[in-house]
């Protein structure tokens, strides 16, 4: 299941996101979306978790939690 993580702090790294979601299950892919010109974070990422139950657990546990002073939003990514 692919999850969309929004409202990330610009300083949050891909590794931090991976670690955060790994606490709830296996993460096969984590992609922090970067601005092509500046190379800096655009404030959102995609996290791929193969186990749907683990992904739903991560979604409910992490949605509206604080990461680096920002309250992140997690939802199922639209294909």
XYZ file of N, CA, C and O in Angstrom:
316
model
N 0.852 -1.180 0.000
C 0.000 0.000 0.000
C 0.896 1.240 0.000
O 1.874 1.303 0.734
N 0.534 2.185 -0.828
C 1.315 3.417 -0.930
C 0.643 4.521 -0.118
O -0.549 4.759 -0.273
N 1.441 5.145 0.748
C 0.925 6.213 1.603
C 1.545 7.552 1.214
O 2.706 7.607 0.816
N 0.752 8.589 1.344
C 1.215 9.953 1.102
C 1.383 10.624 2.465
O 0.463 10.590 3.287
N 2.557 11.194 2.692
C 2.850 11.878 3.952
C 3.022 13.349 3.622
O 3.913 13.711 2.851
N 2.172 14.203 4.200
C 2.193 15.634 3.883
C 2.515 16.468 5.107
O 2.472 15.995 6.228
N 2.807 17.729 4.857
C 3.108 18.718 5.890
C 4.388 18.390 6.665
O 4.497 18.651 7.853
N 5.350 17.825 5.953
C 6.650 17.534 6.572
C 7.471 18.807 6.691
O 7.395 19.681 5.822
N 8.277 18.871 7.716
C 9.219 19.974 7.857
C 10.210 19.872 6.697
O 10.565 18.772 6.266
N 10.652 20.998 6.201
C 11.619 20.991 5.091
C 12.943 20.332 5.488
O 13.715 19.922 4.649
N 13.192 20.209 6.801
C 14.445 19.624 7.268
C 14.340 18.112 7.511
O 15.343 17.442 7.732
N 13.129 17.559 7.451
C 12.946 16.126 7.670
C 13.568 15.352 6.514
O 13.363 15.685 5.353
N 14.333 14.292 6.846
C 15.022 13.514 5.809
C 14.240 12.255 5.449
O 13.381 11.797 6.206
N 14.601 11.685 4.297
C 13.995 10.446 3.844
C 14.237 9.332 4.869
O 13.359 8.531 5.154
N 15.437 9.308 5.430
C 15.788 8.289 6.422
C 14.905 8.412 7.675
O 14.455 7.405 8.215
N 14.654 9.621 8.120
C 13.799 9.829 9.298
C 12.381 9.308 9.048
O 11.763 8.708 9.929
N 11.883 9.531 7.848
C 10.543 9.067 7.489
C 10.518 7.537 7.463
O 9.614 6.905 8.005
N 11.551 6.951 6.859
C 11.651 5.487 6.776
C 11.658 4.870 8.182
O 10.941 3.912 8.450
N 12.444 5.430 9.072
C 12.532 4.930 10.448
C 11.174 5.056 11.143
O 10.720 4.121 11.814
N 10.523 6.186 10.963
C 9.222 6.441 11.576
C 8.197 5.380 11.166
O 7.490 4.822 12.011
N 8.132 5.071 9.878
C 7.160 4.097 9.382
C 7.597 2.664 9.645
O 6.755 1.785 9.823
N 8.896 2.414 9.712
C 9.410 1.063 9.981
C 9.008 0.562 11.361
O 8.988 -0.647 11.604
N 8.694 1.478 12.245
C 8.240 1.087 13.587
C 6.899 0.359 13.525
O 6.505 -0.308 14.470
N 6.196 0.472 12.394
C 4.863 -0.133 12.244
C 4.848 -1.273 11.234
O 3.800 -1.868 11.003
N 5.991 -1.564 10.619
C 6.056 -2.661 9.655
C 7.140 -2.441 8.623
O 7.914 -1.492 8.693
N 7.161 -3.338 7.644
C 8.183 -3.287 6.601
C 7.910 -2.158 5.609
O 6.791 -1.982 5.134
N 8.963 -1.386 5.311
C 8.886 -0.313 4.320
C 9.735 -0.732 3.125
O 10.926 -0.976 3.267
N 9.116 -0.863 1.950
C 9.874 -1.264 0.760
C 10.420 -0.062 0.003
O 11.423 -0.170 -0.684
N 9.729 1.068 0.128
C 10.189 2.260 -0.585
C 9.774 3.511 0.171
O 8.691 3.578 0.742
N 10.662 4.484 0.169
C 10.381 5.768 0.800
C 10.976 6.839 -0.110
O 12.173 6.824 -0.390
N 10.132 7.730 -0.591
C 10.587 8.763 -1.522
C 10.180 10.140 -1.026
O 8.995 10.472 -0.991
N 11.166 10.919 -0.639
C 10.949 12.305 -0.255
C 10.963 13.127 -1.536
O 11.906 13.033 -2.322
N 9.926 13.894 -1.778
C 9.831 14.672 -3.017
C 10.649 15.953 -2.865
O 10.460 16.722 -1.930
N 11.589 16.131 -3.813
C 12.497 17.269 -3.767
C 12.222 18.242 -4.905
O 11.798 17.847 -5.991
N 12.478 19.511 -4.648
C 12.387 20.545 -5.679
C 13.553 20.324 -6.634
O 14.702 20.229 -6.203
N 13.285 20.240 -7.928
C 14.334 19.958 -8.911
C 15.393 21.055 -8.985
O 16.551 20.780 -9.234
N 14.994 22.292 -8.776
C 15.942 23.402 -8.887
C 16.810 23.569 -7.649
O 18.010 23.784 -7.756
N 16.182 23.463 -6.463
C 16.939 23.716 -5.234
C 17.454 22.447 -4.565
O 18.386 22.498 -3.766
N 16.828 21.293 -4.881
C 17.228 20.046 -4.246
C 16.700 19.924 -2.819
O 17.038 18.995 -2.096
N 15.849 20.854 -2.402
C 15.300 20.834 -1.045
C 13.929 20.165 -1.039
O 13.240 20.116 -2.043
N 13.548 19.688 0.128
C 12.276 19.001 0.303
C 11.099 19.900 -0.037
O 11.110 21.088 0.268
N 10.087 19.308 -0.673
C 8.851 20.046 -0.954
C 7.841 19.858 0.175
O 6.735 20.378 0.116
N 8.222 19.082 1.193
C 7.354 18.923 2.352
C 6.407 17.739 2.298
O 5.485 17.645 3.092
N 6.633 16.827 1.335
C 5.813 15.620 1.324
C 6.612 14.441 0.785
O 7.658 14.612 0.167
N 6.103 13.242 1.080
C 6.810 12.018 0.695
C 5.814 10.893 0.444
O 4.649 10.983 0.840
N 6.304 9.857 -0.218
C 5.521 8.646 -0.441
C 6.223 7.499 0.263
O 7.442 7.380 0.194
N 5.442 6.678 0.945
C 5.979 5.516 1.651
C 5.217 4.293 1.159
O 3.989 4.284 1.149
N 5.958 3.274 0.724
C 5.356 2.039 0.225
C 5.555 0.938 1.265
O 6.678 0.673 1.679
N 4.430 0.353 1.695
C 4.460 -0.751 2.663
C 3.701 -1.922 2.036
O 2.529 -1.776 1.687
N 4.359 -3.094 1.878
C 3.714 -4.221 1.186
C 2.549 -4.844 1.955
O 1.614 -5.341 1.350
N 2.588 -4.788 3.273
C 1.530 -5.378 4.090
C 0.450 -4.335 4.374
O 0.699 -3.351 5.061
N -0.739 -4.555 3.836
C -1.815 -3.566 3.957
C -2.203 -3.307 5.416
O -2.468 -2.175 5.801
N -2.212 -4.354 6.231
C -2.573 -4.193 7.645
C -1.553 -3.301 8.360
O -1.914 -2.415 9.134
N -0.269 -3.530 8.097
C 0.790 -2.710 8.699
C 0.682 -1.263 8.220
O 0.865 -0.322 8.993
N 0.387 -1.089 6.942
C 0.252 0.262 6.377
C -0.901 1.013 7.037
O -0.774 2.189 7.390
N -2.013 0.330 7.242
C -3.174 0.967 7.881
C -2.869 1.296 9.340
O -3.311 2.324 9.852
N -2.094 0.422 9.999
C -1.689 0.680 11.384
C -0.801 1.923 11.426
O -0.989 2.795 12.283
N 0.149 2.021 10.507
C 1.048 3.178 10.438
C 0.250 4.448 10.168
O 0.480 5.481 10.803
N -0.696 4.367 9.249
C -1.530 5.521 8.907
C -2.270 6.030 10.144
O -2.195 7.207 10.474
N -2.957 5.133 10.846
C -3.740 5.587 12.001
C -2.846 6.037 13.154
O -3.187 6.968 13.882
N -1.675 5.412 13.305
C -0.780 5.787 14.404
C -0.049 7.107 14.143
O 0.222 7.862 15.076
N 0.257 7.390 12.892
C 1.091 8.558 12.574
C 0.323 9.784 12.076
O 0.852 10.897 12.141
N -0.875 9.619 11.593
C -1.665 10.762 11.096
C -1.882 11.763 12.233
O -2.263 11.388 13.338
N -1.586 13.012 11.967
C -1.744 14.114 12.933
C -0.728 14.084 14.083
O -0.939 14.737 15.102
N 0.371 13.330 13.930
C 1.411 13.354 14.960
C 2.437 14.424 14.604
O 2.530 14.854 13.451
N 3.204 14.828 15.585
C 4.216 15.870 15.360
C 5.565 15.260 15.001
O 6.058 14.383 15.693
N 6.122 15.767 13.919
C 7.464 15.379 13.489
C 8.199 16.680 13.205
O 7.775 17.456 12.340
N 9.261 16.936 13.945
C 10.037 18.179 13.785
C 9.133 19.414 13.837
O 9.166 20.264 12.954
N 8.284 19.484 14.824
C 7.376 20.609 15.089
C 6.205 20.730 14.121
O 5.360 21.602 14.274
N 6.161 19.888 13.093
C 5.035 19.926 12.152
C 4.085 18.783 12.440
O 4.517 17.675 12.715
N 2.790 19.063 12.340
C 1.781 18.000 12.496
C 1.579 17.377 11.119
O 0.991 17.997 10.227
N 2.095 16.154 10.944
C 2.040 15.517 9.626
C 0.665 14.935 9.352
O -0.094 14.636 10.274
N 0.356 14.796 8.066
C -0.889 14.170 7.622
C -0.527 12.966 6.761
O 0.299 13.079 5.852
N -1.148 11.844 7.076
C -0.865 10.613 6.350
C -2.175 10.106 5.759
O -3.198 10.056 6.440
N -2.160 9.739 4.472
C -3.343 9.147 3.851
C -2.896 8.189 2.751
O -1.737 8.181 2.350
N -3.838 7.412 2.282
C -3.540 6.468 1.203
C -3.337 7.283 -0.071
O -4.148 8.160 -0.399
N -2.235 7.012 -0.765
C -1.916 7.736 -2.002
C -2.851 7.282 -3.125
O -3.137 6.097 -3.245
N -3.309 8.220 -3.920
C -4.144 7.905 -5.076
C -3.252 7.497 -6.231
O -2.279 8.155 -6.538
N -3.598 6.408 -6.895
C -2.773 5.909 -8.017
C -3.002 6.731 -9.262
O -4.059 7.180 -9.530
